[in-house]
Coordinates of C-alpha atoms in Angstrom, one line a residue:
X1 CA 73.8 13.7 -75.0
X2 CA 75.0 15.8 -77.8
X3 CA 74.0 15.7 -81.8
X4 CA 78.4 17.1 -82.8
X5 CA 80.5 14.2 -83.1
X6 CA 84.1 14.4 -82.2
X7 CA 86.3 16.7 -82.3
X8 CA 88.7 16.9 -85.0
X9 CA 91.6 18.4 -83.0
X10 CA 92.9 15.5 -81.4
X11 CA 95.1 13.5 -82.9
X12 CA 93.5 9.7 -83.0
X13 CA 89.6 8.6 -83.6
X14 CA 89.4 4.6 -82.3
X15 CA 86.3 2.3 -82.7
X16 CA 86.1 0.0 -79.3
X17 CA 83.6 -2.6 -78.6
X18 CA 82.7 -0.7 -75.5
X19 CA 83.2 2.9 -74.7
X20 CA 82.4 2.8 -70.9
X21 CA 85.4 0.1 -70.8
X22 CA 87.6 0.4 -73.4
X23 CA 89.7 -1.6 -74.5
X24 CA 92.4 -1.8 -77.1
X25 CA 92.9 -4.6 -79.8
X26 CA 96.0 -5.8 -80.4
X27 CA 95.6 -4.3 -83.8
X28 CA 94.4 -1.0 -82.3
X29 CA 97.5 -1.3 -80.0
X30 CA 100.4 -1.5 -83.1
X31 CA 98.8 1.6 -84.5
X32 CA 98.0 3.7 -82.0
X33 CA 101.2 2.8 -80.1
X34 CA 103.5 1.1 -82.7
X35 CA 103.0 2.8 -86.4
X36 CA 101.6 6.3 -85.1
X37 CA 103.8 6.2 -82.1
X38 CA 101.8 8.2 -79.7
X39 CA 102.5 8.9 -76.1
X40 CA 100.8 7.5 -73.3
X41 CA 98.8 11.0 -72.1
X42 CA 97.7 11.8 -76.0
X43 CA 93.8 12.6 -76.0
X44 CA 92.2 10.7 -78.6
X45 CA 88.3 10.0 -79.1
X46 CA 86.8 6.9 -78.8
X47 CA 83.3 5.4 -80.6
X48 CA 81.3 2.5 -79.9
X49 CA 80.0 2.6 -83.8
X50 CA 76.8 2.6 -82.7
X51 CA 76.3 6.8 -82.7
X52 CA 78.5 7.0 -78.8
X53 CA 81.8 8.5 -78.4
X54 CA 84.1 10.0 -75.5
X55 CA 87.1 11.5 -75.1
X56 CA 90.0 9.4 -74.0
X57 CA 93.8 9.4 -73.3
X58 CA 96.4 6.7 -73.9
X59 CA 97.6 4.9 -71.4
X60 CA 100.8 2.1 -71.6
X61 CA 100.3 0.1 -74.7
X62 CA 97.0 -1.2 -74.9
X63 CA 95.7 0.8 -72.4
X64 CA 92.6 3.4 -73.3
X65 CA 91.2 5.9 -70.1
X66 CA 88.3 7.5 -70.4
X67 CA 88.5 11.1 -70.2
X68 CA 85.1 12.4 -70.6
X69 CA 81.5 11.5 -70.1
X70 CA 79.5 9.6 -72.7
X71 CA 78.1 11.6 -76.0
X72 CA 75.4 10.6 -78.2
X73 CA 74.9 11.5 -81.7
X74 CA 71.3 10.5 -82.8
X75 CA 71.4 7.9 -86.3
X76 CA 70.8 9.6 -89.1
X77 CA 67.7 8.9 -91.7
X78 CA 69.6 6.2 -93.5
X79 CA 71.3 6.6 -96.9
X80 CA 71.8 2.9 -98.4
X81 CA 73.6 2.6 -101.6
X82 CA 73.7 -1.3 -103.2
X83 CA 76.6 -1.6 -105.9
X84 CA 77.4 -4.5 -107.9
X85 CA 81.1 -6.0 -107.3
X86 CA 83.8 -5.7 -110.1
X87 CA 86.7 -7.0 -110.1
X88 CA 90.3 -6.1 -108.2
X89 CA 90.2 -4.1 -104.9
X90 CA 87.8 -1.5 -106.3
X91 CA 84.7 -3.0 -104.0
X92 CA 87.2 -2.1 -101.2
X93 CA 87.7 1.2 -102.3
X94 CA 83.8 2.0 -103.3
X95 CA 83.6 0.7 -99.6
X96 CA 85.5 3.0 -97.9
X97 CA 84.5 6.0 -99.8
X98 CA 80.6 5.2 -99.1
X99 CA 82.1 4.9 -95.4
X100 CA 84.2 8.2 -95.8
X101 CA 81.2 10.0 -97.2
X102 CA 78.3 9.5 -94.6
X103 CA 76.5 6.4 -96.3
X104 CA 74.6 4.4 -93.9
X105 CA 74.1 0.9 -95.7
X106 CA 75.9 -0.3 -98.0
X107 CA 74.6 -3.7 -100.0
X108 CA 76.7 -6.2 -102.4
X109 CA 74.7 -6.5 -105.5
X110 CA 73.9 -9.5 -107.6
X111 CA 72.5 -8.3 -110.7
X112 CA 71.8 -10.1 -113.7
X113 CA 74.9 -9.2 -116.1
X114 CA 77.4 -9.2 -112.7
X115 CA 80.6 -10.7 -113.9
X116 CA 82.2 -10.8 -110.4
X117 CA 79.5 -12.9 -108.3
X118 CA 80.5 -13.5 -104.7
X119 CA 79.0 -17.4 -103.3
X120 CA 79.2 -19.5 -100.2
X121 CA 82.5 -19.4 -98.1
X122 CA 83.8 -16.6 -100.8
X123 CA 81.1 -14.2 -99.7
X124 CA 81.6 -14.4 -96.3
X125 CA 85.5 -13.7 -96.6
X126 CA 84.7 -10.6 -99.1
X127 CA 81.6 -9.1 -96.3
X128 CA 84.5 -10.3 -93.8
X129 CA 87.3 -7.6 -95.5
X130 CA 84.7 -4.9 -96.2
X131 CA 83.5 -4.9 -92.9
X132 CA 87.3 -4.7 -91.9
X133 CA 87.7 -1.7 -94.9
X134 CA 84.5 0.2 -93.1
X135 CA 85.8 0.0 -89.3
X136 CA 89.4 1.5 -90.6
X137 CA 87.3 4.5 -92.5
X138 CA 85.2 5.3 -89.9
X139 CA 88.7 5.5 -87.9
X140 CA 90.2 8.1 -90.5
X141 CA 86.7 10.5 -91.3
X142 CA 85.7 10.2 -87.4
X143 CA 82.4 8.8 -87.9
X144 CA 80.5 7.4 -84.9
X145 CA 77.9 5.3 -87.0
X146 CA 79.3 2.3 -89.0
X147 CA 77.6 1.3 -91.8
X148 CA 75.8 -1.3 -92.2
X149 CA 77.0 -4.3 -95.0
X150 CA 75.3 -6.9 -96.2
X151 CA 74.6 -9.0 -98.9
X152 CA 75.3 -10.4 -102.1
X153 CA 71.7 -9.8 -102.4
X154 CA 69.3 -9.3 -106.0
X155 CA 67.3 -6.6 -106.9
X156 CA 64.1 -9.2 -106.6
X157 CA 64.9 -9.9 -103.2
X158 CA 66.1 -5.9 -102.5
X159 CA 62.4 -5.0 -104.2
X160 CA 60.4 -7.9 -101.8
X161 CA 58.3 -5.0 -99.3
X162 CA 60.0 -6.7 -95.9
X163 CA 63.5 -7.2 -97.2
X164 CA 65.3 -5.8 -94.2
X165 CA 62.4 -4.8 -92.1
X166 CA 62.2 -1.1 -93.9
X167 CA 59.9 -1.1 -97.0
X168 CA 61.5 2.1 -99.1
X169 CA 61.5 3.0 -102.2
X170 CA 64.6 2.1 -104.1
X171 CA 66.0 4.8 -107.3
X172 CA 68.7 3.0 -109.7
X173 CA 71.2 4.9 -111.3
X174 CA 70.9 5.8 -115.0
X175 CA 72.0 8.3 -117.3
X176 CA 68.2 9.1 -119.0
X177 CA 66.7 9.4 -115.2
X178 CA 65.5 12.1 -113.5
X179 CA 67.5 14.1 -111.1
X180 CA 68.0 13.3 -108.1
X181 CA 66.0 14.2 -104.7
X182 CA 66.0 14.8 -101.8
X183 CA 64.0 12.1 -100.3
X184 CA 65.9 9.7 -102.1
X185 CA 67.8 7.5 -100.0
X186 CA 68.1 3.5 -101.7
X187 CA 70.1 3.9 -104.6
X188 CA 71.1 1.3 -106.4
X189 CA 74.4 1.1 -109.2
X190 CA 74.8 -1.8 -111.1
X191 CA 77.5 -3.8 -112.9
X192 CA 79.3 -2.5 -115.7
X193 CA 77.2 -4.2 -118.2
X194 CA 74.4 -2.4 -116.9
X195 CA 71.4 -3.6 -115.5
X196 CA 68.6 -5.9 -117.6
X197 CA 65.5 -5.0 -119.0
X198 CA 63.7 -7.3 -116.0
X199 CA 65.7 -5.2 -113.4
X200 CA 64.5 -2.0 -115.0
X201 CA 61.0 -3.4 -114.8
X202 CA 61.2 -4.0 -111.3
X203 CA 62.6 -0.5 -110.6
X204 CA 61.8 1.5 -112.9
X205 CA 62.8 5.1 -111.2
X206 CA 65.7 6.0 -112.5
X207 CA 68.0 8.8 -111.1
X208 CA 71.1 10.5 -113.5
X209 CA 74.2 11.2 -111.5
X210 CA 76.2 13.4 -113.9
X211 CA 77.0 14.3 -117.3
X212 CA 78.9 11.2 -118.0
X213 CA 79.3 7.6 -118.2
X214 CA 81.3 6.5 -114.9
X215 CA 82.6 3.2 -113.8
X216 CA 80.8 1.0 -111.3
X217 CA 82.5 1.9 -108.2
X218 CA 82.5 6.0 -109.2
X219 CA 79.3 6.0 -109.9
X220 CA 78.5 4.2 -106.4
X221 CA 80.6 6.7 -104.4
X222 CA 79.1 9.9 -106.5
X223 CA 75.1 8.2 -105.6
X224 CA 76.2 7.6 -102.1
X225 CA 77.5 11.0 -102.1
X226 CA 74.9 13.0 -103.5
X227 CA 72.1 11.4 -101.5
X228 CA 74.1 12.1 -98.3
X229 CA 74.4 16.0 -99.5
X230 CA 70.6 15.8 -99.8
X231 CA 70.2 14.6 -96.6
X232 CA 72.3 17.1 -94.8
X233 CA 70.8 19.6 -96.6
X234 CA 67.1 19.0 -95.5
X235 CA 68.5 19.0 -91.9
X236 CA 70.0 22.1 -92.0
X237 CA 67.1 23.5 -94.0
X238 CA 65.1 21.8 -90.7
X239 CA 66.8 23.9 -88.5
X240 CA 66.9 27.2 -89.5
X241 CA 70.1 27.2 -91.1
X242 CA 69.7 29.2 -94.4
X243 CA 67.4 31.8 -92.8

């Protein structure tokens, strides 16, 4: 068991389904073999998503060896950021970058002045390609946790004590909040339009994240951000780090 996640010497990071058999995807085969061109014998690491890597080395196409025992890195005390969609491929960017920057769960917001409202058979294709967008990131930033996704969800149901099992206490994003905390880790960002008077009501702690007004998506990758700063600043704090 080890808390360091993989190294970031080697020259691939590759999300299996299984890291005590691994096997490559056809996908995972046309990159690692096909676009990136790597030779069977390159060390790369490999990571269940679920906080479990190894060390591994390529073998013919579509073949993955492990070359190392079995690590560990423990989950982290979740960051979740919940964003309202716009429109365009910006909910697949504000994806990855939440991915790219250490957020934990990520939530599709419906909020009251949403244009962009994802419904039936639509919502599942959208989850579908940010799930996709989040397994690619945690590829490129060598993450062993994926986040979470889920969703479209309200702020009502968001606010109901048992909504995913964790009660928490959820901050939204506004330029006359407070600043933010370090124990805050549910942050939500709404729509462009803002959020209404009845969402304010039902959160009413508010949280600035800068000097300015941003758009949607920044505004959900600087909250994700901060909050995972935060975070990895009370651990280090935890142990010793600063003296």
């Amino acid at each position: 068991m080890s808390a360091s996640g993989p190294p970031a010497s080697v020259a691939a990071h590759a999300l299996v389904e299984s890291i005590e058999q691994p096997l490559a995807t056809d996908e995972l085969t046309r990159h690692l073999w096909g676009a990136r061109r790597l030779r069977p014998g390159t060390s790369i690491t490999i990571t269940d998503g679920a906080g479990g890597w190894r060390l591994a080395r390529l073998g013919s196409p579509g073949q993955l060896e492990p070359d190392g025992p079995v690590m560990a890195v423990p989950a982290p005390d979740p960051v979740t950021v919940a964003f309202a969609p716009v429109k365009g491929e910006r909910p697949e960017w504000c994806v990855q970058k939440l991915t790219e920057v250490g957020v934990d769960r990520i939530v599709v917001l419906v909020c009251d002045h949403s244009v962009v409202r994802w419904e039936g058979s639509r919502a599942e294709g959208h989850l579908a390609k940010l799930a996709r967008v989040a397994a690619a990131a945690v590829e490129q930033c060598r993450r062993v946790w994926l986040p979470t996704i889920v969703g479209p969800c309200s702020i009502d149901e968001l606010t109901e004590p048992s909504a995913d099992g964790l009660p928490r206490p959820w901050v939204r994003a506004d330029g006359d909040g407070r600043e933010l905390a370090g124990g805050d880790r549910a942050m939500l960002v709404g729509p462009e339009g803002g959020f209404s008077d009845r969402e304010r009501a039902l959160v009413a702690d508010a949280v600035r994240l800068g000097p300015h007004v941003m758009r949607a998506e920044t505004a959900a990758m600087v909250a994700g951000a901060s909050a995972v700063a935060l975070r990895e600043h009370e651990v280090r704090a935890y142990h010793g780090e600063f003296g």
